[in-house]
mmCIF file of C-alpha atoms in Angstrom:
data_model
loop_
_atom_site.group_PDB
_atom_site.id
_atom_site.type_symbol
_atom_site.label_atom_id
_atom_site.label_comp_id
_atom_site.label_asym_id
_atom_site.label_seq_id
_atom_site.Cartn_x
_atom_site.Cartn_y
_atom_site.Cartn_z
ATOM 1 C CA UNK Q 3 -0.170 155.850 92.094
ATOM 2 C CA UNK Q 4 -0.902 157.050 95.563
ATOM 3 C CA UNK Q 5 -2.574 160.084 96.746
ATOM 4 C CA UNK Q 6 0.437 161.417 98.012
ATOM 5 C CA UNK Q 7 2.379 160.486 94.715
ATOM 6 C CA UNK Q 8 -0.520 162.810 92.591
ATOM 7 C CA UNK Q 9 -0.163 165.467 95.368
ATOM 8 C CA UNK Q 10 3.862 165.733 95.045
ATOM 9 C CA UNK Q 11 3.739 165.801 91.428
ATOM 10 C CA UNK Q 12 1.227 168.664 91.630
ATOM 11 C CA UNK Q 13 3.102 170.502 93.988
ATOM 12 C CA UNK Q 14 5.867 169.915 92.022
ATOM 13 C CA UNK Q 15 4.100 171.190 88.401
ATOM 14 C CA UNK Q 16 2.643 174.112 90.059
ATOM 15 C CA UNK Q 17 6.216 175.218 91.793
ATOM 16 C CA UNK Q 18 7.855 174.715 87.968
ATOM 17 C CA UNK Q 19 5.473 177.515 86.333
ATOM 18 C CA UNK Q 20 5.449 179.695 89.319
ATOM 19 C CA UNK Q 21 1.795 179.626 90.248
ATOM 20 C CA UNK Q 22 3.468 178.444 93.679
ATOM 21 C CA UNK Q 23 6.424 178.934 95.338
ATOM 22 C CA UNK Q 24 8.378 176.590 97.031
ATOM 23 C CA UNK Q 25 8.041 178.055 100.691
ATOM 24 C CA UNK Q 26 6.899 176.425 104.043
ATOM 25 C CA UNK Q 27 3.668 178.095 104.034
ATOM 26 C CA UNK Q 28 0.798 176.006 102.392
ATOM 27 C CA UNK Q 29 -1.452 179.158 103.434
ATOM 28 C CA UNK Q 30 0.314 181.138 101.038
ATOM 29 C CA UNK Q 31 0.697 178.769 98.416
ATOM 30 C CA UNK Q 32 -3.436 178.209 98.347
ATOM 31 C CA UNK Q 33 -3.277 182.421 98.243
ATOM 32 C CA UNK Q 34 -0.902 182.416 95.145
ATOM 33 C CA UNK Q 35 -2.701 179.323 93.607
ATOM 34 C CA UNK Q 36 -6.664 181.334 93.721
ATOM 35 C CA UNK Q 37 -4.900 185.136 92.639
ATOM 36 C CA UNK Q 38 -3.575 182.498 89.234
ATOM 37 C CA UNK Q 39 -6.340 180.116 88.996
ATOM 38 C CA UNK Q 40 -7.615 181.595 85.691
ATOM 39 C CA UNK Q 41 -4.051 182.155 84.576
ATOM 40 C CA UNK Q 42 -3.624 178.158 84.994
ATOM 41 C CA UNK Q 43 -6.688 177.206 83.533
ATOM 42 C CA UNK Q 44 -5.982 179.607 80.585
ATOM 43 C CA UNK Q 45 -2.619 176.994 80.489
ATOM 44 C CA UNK Q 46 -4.009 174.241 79.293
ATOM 45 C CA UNK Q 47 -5.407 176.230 75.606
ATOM 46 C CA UNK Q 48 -1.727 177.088 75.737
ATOM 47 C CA UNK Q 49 -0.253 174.025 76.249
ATOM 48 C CA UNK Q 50 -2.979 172.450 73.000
ATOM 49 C CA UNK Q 51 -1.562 175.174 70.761
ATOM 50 C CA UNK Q 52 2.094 174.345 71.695
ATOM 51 C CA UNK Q 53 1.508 170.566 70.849
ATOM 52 C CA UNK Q 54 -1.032 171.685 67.453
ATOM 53 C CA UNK Q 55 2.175 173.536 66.828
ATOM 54 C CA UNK Q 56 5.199 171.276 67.219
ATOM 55 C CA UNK Q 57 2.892 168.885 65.286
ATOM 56 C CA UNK Q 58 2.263 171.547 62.420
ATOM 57 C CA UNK Q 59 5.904 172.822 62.129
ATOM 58 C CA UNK Q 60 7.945 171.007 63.882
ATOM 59 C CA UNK Q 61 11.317 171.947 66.197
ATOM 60 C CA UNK Q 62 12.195 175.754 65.462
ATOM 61 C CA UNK Q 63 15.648 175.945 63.791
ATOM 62 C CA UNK Q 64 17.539 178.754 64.871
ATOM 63 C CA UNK Q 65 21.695 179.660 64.025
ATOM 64 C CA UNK Q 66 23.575 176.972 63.820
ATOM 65 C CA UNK Q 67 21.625 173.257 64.377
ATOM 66 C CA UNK Q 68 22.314 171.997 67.708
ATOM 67 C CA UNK Q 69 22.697 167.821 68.720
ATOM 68 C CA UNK Q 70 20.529 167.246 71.380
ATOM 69 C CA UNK Q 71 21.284 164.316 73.452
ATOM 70 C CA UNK Q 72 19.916 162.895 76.076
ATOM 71 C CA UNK Q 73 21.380 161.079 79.412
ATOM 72 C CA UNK Q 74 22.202 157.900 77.663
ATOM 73 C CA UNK Q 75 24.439 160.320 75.513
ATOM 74 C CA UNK Q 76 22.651 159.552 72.628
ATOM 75 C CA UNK Q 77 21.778 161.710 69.664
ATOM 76 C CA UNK Q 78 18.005 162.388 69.421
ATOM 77 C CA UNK Q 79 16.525 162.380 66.115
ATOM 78 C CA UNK Q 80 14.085 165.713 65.167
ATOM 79 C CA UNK Q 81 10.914 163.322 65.809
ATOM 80 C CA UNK Q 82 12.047 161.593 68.489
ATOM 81 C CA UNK Q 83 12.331 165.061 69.796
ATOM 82 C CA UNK Q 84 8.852 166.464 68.868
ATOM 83 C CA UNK Q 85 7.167 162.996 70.200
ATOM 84 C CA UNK Q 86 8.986 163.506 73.979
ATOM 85 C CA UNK Q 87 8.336 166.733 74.085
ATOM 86 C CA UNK Q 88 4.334 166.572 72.828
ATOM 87 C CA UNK Q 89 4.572 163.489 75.879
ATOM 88 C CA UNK Q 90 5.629 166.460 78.301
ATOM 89 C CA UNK Q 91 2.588 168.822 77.458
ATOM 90 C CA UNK Q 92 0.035 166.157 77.570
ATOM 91 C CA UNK Q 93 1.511 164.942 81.103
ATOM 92 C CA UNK Q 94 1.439 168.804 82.147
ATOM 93 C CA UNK Q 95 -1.925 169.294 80.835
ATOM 94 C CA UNK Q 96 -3.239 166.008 82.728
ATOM 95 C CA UNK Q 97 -1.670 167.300 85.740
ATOM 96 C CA UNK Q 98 -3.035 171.325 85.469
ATOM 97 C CA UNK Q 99 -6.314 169.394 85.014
ATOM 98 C CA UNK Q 100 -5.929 167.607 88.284
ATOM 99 C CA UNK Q 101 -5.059 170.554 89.911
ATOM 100 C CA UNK Q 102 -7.866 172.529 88.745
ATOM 101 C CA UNK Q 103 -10.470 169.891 89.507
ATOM 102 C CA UNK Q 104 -9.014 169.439 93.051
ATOM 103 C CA UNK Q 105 -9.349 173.622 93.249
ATOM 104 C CA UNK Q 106 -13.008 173.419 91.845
ATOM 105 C CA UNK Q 107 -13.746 170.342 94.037
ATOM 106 C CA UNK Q 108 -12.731 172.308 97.333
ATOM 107 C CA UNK Q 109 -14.322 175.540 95.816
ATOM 108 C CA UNK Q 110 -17.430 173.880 95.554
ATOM 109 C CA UNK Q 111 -17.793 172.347 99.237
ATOM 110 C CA UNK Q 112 -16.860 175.724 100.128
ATOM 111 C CA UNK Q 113 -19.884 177.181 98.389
ATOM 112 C CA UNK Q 114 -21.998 176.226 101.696
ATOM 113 C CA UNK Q 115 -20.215 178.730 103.684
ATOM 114 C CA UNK Q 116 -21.943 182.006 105.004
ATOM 115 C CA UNK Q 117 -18.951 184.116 104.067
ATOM 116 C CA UNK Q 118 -17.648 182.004 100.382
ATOM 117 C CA UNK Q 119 -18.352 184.941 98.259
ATOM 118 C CA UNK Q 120 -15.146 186.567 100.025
ATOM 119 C CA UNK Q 121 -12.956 184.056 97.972
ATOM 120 C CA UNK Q 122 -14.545 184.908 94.523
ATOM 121 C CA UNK Q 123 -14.440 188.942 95.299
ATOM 122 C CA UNK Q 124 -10.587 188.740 96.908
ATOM 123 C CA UNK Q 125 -9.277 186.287 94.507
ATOM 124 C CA UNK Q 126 -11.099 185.965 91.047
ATOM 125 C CA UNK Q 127 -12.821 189.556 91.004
ATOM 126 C CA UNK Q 128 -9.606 190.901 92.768
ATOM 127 C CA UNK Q 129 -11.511 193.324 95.383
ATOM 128 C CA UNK Q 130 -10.013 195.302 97.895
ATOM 129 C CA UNK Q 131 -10.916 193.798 101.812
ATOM 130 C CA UNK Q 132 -13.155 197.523 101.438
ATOM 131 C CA UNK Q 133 -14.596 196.799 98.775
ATOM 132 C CA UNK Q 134 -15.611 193.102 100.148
ATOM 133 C CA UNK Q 135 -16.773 194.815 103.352
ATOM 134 C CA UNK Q 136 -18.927 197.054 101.428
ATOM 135 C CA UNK Q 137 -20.608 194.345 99.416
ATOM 136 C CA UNK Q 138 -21.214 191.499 102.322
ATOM 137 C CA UNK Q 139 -22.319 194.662 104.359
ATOM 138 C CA UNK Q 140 -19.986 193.389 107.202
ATOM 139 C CA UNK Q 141 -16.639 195.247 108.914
ATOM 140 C CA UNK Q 142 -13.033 194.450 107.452
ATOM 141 C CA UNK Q 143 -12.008 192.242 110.194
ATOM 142 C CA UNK Q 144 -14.810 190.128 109.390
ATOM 143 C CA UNK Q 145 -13.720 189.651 105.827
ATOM 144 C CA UNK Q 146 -10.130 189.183 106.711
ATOM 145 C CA UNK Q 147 -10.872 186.755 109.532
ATOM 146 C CA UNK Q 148 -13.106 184.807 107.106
ATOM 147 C CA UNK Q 149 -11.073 184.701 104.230
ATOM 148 C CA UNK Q 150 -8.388 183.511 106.550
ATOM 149 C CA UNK Q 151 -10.573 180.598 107.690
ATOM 150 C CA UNK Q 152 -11.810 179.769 104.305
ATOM 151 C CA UNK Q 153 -7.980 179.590 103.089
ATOM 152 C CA UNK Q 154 -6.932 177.246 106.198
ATOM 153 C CA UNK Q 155 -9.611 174.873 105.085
ATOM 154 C CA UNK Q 156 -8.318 175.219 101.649
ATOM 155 C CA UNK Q 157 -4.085 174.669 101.972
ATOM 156 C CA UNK Q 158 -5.213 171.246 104.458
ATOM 157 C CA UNK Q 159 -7.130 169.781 101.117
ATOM 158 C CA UNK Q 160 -4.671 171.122 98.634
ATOM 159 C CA UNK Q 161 -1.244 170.249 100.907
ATOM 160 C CA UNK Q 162 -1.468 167.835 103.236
ATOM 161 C CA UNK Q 163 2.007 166.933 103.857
ATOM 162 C CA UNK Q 164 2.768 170.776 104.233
ATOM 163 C CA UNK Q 165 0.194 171.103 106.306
ATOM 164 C CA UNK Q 166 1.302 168.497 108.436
ATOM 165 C CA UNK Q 167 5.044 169.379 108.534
ATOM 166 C CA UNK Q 168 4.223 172.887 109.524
ATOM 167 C CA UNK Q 169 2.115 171.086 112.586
ATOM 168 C CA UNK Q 170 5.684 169.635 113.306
ATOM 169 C CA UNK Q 171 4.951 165.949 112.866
#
């Protein structure tokens, strides 16, 4: 699988539970991405339970019991069932992993930078650009040009091709 295969599929996991929306702007997708990046690591422990579950108690009858069938038009045993969808979660967990390593991976490089700490306060601590100021003992426009900069570098690691389509290539 190429790069740009593990990239689309990210984009495309991310965009499915809303930690990104599917806009033109890779800036604020890498915004949206850091204000949820606990909320998607705190996804995987969610994801475990919902496998330790379906494995546990099985599919969830509810009114009358429903045929699933899938596009072959074929009726899905209760196991077959459980087994796809337990499949599903471990792909999505695999995925939020890659995601979050990619995140931490860029975070890290990051950590060299004068004016990092601006991404932990904004995005993690969720500080005002005042109370950043007040902390780095610099003026607001420095904080909001930085964080700017910081994020720019970011959304070129995290979306290439978005990146490049917004260039216009």
């Amino acid at each position: 699988m190429t790069e740009t295969e593990v990239v689309k599929i990210v984009v495309s996991e991310l965009v499915e539970r809303n930690l990104i929306h599917k806009v033109e702007s890779s800036y604020k997708n890498t915004e949206y991405l850091l204000s949820n990046f606990d909320i998607l690591k705190k996804s995987i422990n969610d994801m475990k339970l919902q496998i330790e579950d379906l494995k546990t108690y099985g599919i969830r009858k509810s009114g009358k019991a429903a045929v699933v069938v899938n596009e072959n038009n074929m009726k899905l045993d209760p196991d077959t069932i459980i087994d796809t969808r337990i499949n599903e979660l471990k792909q999505s967990i695999h995925r939020t992993k890659a995601v979050i390593n990619m995140v931490n991976s860029i975070l890290q490089d990051l950590k060299k930078d004068k004016y990092y700490l601006i991404l932990e306060l904004k995005y993690f601590d969720k500080k005002t650009y005042e109370e950043i100021a007040e902390i780095m003992q610099c003026d607001i426009s420095t904080v909001s040009r930085n964080k700017n900069r910081l994020i720019n570098i970011m959304k070129i690691r995290l979306f290439p091709n978005n990146f490049i389509n917004e260039l216009g290539y």
